[in-house]
Short mmCIF file of C-alpha atoms in Angstrom, two decimals:
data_model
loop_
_atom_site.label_atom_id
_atom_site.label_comp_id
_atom_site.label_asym_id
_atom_site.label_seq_id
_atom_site.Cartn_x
_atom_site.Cartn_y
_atom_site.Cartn_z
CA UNK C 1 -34.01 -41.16 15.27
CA UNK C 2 -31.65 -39.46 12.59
CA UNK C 3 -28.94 -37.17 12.71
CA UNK C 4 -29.29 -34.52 10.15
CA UNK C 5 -28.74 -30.71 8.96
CA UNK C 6 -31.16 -28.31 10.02
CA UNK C 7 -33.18 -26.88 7.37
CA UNK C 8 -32.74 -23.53 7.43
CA UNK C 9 -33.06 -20.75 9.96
CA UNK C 10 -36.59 -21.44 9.76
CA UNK C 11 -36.05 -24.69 12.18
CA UNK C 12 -34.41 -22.73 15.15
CA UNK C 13 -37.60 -21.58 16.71
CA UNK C 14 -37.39 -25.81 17.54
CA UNK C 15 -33.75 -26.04 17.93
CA UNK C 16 -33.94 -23.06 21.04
CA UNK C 17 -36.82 -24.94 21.99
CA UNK C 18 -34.55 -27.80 22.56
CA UNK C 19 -32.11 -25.65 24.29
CA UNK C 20 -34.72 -23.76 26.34
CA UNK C 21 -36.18 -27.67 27.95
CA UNK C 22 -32.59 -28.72 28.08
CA UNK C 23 -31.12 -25.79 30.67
CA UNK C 24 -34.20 -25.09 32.55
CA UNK C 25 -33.70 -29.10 33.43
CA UNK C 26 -30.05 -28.99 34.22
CA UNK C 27 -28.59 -25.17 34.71
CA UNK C 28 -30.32 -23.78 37.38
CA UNK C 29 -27.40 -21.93 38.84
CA UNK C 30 -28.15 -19.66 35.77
CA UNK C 31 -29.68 -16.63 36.45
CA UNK C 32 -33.57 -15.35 34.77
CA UNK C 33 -31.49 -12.60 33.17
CA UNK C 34 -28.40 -14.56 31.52
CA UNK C 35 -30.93 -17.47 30.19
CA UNK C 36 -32.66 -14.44 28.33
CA UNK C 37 -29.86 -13.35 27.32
CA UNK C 38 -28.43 -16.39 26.11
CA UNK C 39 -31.99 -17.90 24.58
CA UNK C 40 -31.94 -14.12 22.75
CA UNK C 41 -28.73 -14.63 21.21
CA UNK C 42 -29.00 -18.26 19.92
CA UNK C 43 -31.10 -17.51 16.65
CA UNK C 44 -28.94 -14.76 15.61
CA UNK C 45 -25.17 -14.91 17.47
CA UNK C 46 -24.89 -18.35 18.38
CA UNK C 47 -26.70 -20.95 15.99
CA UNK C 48 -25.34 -19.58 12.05
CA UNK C 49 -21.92 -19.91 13.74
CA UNK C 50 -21.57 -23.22 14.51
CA UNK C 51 -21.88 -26.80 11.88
CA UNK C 52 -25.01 -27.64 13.15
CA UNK C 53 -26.27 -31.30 13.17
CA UNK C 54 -30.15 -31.97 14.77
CA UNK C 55 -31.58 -35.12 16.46
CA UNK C 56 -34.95 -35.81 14.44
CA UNK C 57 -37.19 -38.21 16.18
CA UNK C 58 -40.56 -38.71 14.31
CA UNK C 59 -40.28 -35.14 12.43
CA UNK C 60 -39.18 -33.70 15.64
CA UNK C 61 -36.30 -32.18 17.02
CA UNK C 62 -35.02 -33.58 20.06
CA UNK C 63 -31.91 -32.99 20.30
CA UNK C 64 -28.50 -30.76 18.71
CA UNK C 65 -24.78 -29.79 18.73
CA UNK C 66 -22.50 -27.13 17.41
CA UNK C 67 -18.90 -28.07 16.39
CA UNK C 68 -16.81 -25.02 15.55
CA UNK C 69 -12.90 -25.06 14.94
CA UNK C 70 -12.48 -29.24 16.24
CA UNK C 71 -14.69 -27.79 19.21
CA UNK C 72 -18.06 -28.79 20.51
CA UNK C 73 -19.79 -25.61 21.34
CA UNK C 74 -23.29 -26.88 22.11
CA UNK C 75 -24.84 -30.05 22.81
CA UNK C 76 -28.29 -29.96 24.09
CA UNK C 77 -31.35 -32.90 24.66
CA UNK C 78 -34.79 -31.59 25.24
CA UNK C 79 -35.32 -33.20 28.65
CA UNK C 80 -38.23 -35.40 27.44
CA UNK C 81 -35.86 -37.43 25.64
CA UNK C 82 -32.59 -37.38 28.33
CA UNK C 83 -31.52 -40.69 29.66
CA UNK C 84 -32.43 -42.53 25.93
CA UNK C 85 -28.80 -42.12 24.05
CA UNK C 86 -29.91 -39.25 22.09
CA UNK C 87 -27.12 -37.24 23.88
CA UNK C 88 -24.48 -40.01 23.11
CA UNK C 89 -25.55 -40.27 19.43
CA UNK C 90 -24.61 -36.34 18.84
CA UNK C 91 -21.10 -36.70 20.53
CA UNK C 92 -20.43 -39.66 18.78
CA UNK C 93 -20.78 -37.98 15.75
CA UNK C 94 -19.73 -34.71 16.40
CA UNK C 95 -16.10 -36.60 17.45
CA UNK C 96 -16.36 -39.13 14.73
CA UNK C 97 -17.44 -37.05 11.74
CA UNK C 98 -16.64 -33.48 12.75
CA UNK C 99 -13.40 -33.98 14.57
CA UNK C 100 -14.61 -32.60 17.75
CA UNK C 101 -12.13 -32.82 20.64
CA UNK C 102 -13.11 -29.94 23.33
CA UNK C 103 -15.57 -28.72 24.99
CA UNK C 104 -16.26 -26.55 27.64
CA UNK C 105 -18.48 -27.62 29.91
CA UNK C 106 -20.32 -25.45 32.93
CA UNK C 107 -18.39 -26.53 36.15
CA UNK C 108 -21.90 -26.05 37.67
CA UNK C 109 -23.87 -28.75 35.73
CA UNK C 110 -22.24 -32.49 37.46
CA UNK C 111 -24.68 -34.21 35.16
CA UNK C 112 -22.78 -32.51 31.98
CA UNK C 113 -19.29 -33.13 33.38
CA UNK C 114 -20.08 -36.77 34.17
CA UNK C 115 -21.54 -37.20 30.55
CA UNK C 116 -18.50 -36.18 29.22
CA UNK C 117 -15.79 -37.88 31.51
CA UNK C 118 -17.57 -41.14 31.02
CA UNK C 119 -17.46 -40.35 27.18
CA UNK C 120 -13.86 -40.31 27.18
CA UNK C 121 -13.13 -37.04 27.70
CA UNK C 122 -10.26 -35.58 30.38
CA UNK C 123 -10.03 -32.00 32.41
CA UNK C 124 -7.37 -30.14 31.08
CA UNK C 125 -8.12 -26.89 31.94
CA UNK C 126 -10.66 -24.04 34.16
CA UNK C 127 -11.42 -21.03 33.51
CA UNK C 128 -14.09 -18.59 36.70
CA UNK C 129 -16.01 -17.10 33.73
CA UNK C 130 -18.21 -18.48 30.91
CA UNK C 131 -16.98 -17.16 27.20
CA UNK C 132 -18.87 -14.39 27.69
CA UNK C 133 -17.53 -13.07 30.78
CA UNK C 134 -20.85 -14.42 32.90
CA UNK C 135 -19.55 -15.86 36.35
CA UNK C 136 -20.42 -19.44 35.77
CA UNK C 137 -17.05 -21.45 36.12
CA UNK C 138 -16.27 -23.96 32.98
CA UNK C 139 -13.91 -26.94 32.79
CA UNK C 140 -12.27 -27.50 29.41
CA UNK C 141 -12.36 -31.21 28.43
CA UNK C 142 -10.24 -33.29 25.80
CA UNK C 143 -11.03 -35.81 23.88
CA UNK C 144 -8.15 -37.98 23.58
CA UNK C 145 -8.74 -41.67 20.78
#
C-alpha cells in the first residue's frame, strides 16, 4: 500500500466510492436522505477543499483523508480493507506530515471515537449538530505529541 495524491478530479468517482462502503458500514444512525446529500456534495463541495492524500493498494483506492487548516476533515477505509492498518497509516500521516491535530468525530459512530482515543487523541469539546446543521452529535478531539 502507498499513500499518495489523487490524480485529479477524475479519481473521486473511487474516492466517494471509498466513502460510500465506509459509512454504510459504520453510520447507520444517518438517515437515506443526509447520506445523499452528503455522497452529492463530496465531488464538488467537500473533496477540492481539503489536501487530499489516498490509500492505493494494488492500483486501488482503499482508503483517504482530508486535512484542512491543522484539521482532519475526513478519514474514510472502504470496509473491505478495515481492521488491516490502512486507517492508522492515513492518521499517521495526516498528524505527522500535515500537522493535523482535530477532528470531529460523529458522537454516534463508537468504532470512530475509539479509533481515535486509542490514537492519542483527547475530547475537548461537543457540539448536538454536525457542521452542517444535521442532528448527528460530534465530539471534537485533540491531538496532543
Amino acid at each position: 500500500m502507498i499513500l499518495r495524491e489523487p490524480a485529479g478530479p477524475e479519481e473521486y468517482p473511487a474516492i466517494v466510492d471509498v466513502w460510500r462502503s465506509a459509512v454504510a458500514a459504520t453510520h447507520d444512525f444517518l438517515a437515506a436522505e443526509h447520506f445523499a446529500e452528503i455522497e452529492r456534495a463530496l465531488p464538488g463541495d467537500y473533496l477540492p477543499n481539503v489536501t487530499l492524500t489516498v490509500a492505493d493498494d494494488a492500483d486501488r483506492i482503499v482508503g483517504f483523508s482530508g486535512v484542512a487548516e491543522g484539521r482532519l476533515e475526513m478519514l474514510f477505509v472502504h470496509d473491505d480493507v478495515r481492521g488491516t492498518g490502512v486507517g492508522t497509516v492515513l492518521l499517521n500521516d495526516a498528524v505527522v506530515r500535515l500537522g493535523a491535530t482535530e477532528v470531529d468525530v460523529n458522537e454516534q459512530n463508537p468504532q470512530a471515537v475509539g479509533f481515535y482515543l486509542a490514537r492519542g487523541f483527547t475530547q475537548t469539546g461537543r457540539s448536538e449538530l454536525d457542521g452542517d446543521g444535521r442532528p448527528y452529535p460530534l465530539l471534537t478531539l485533540e491531538f496532543t505529541p
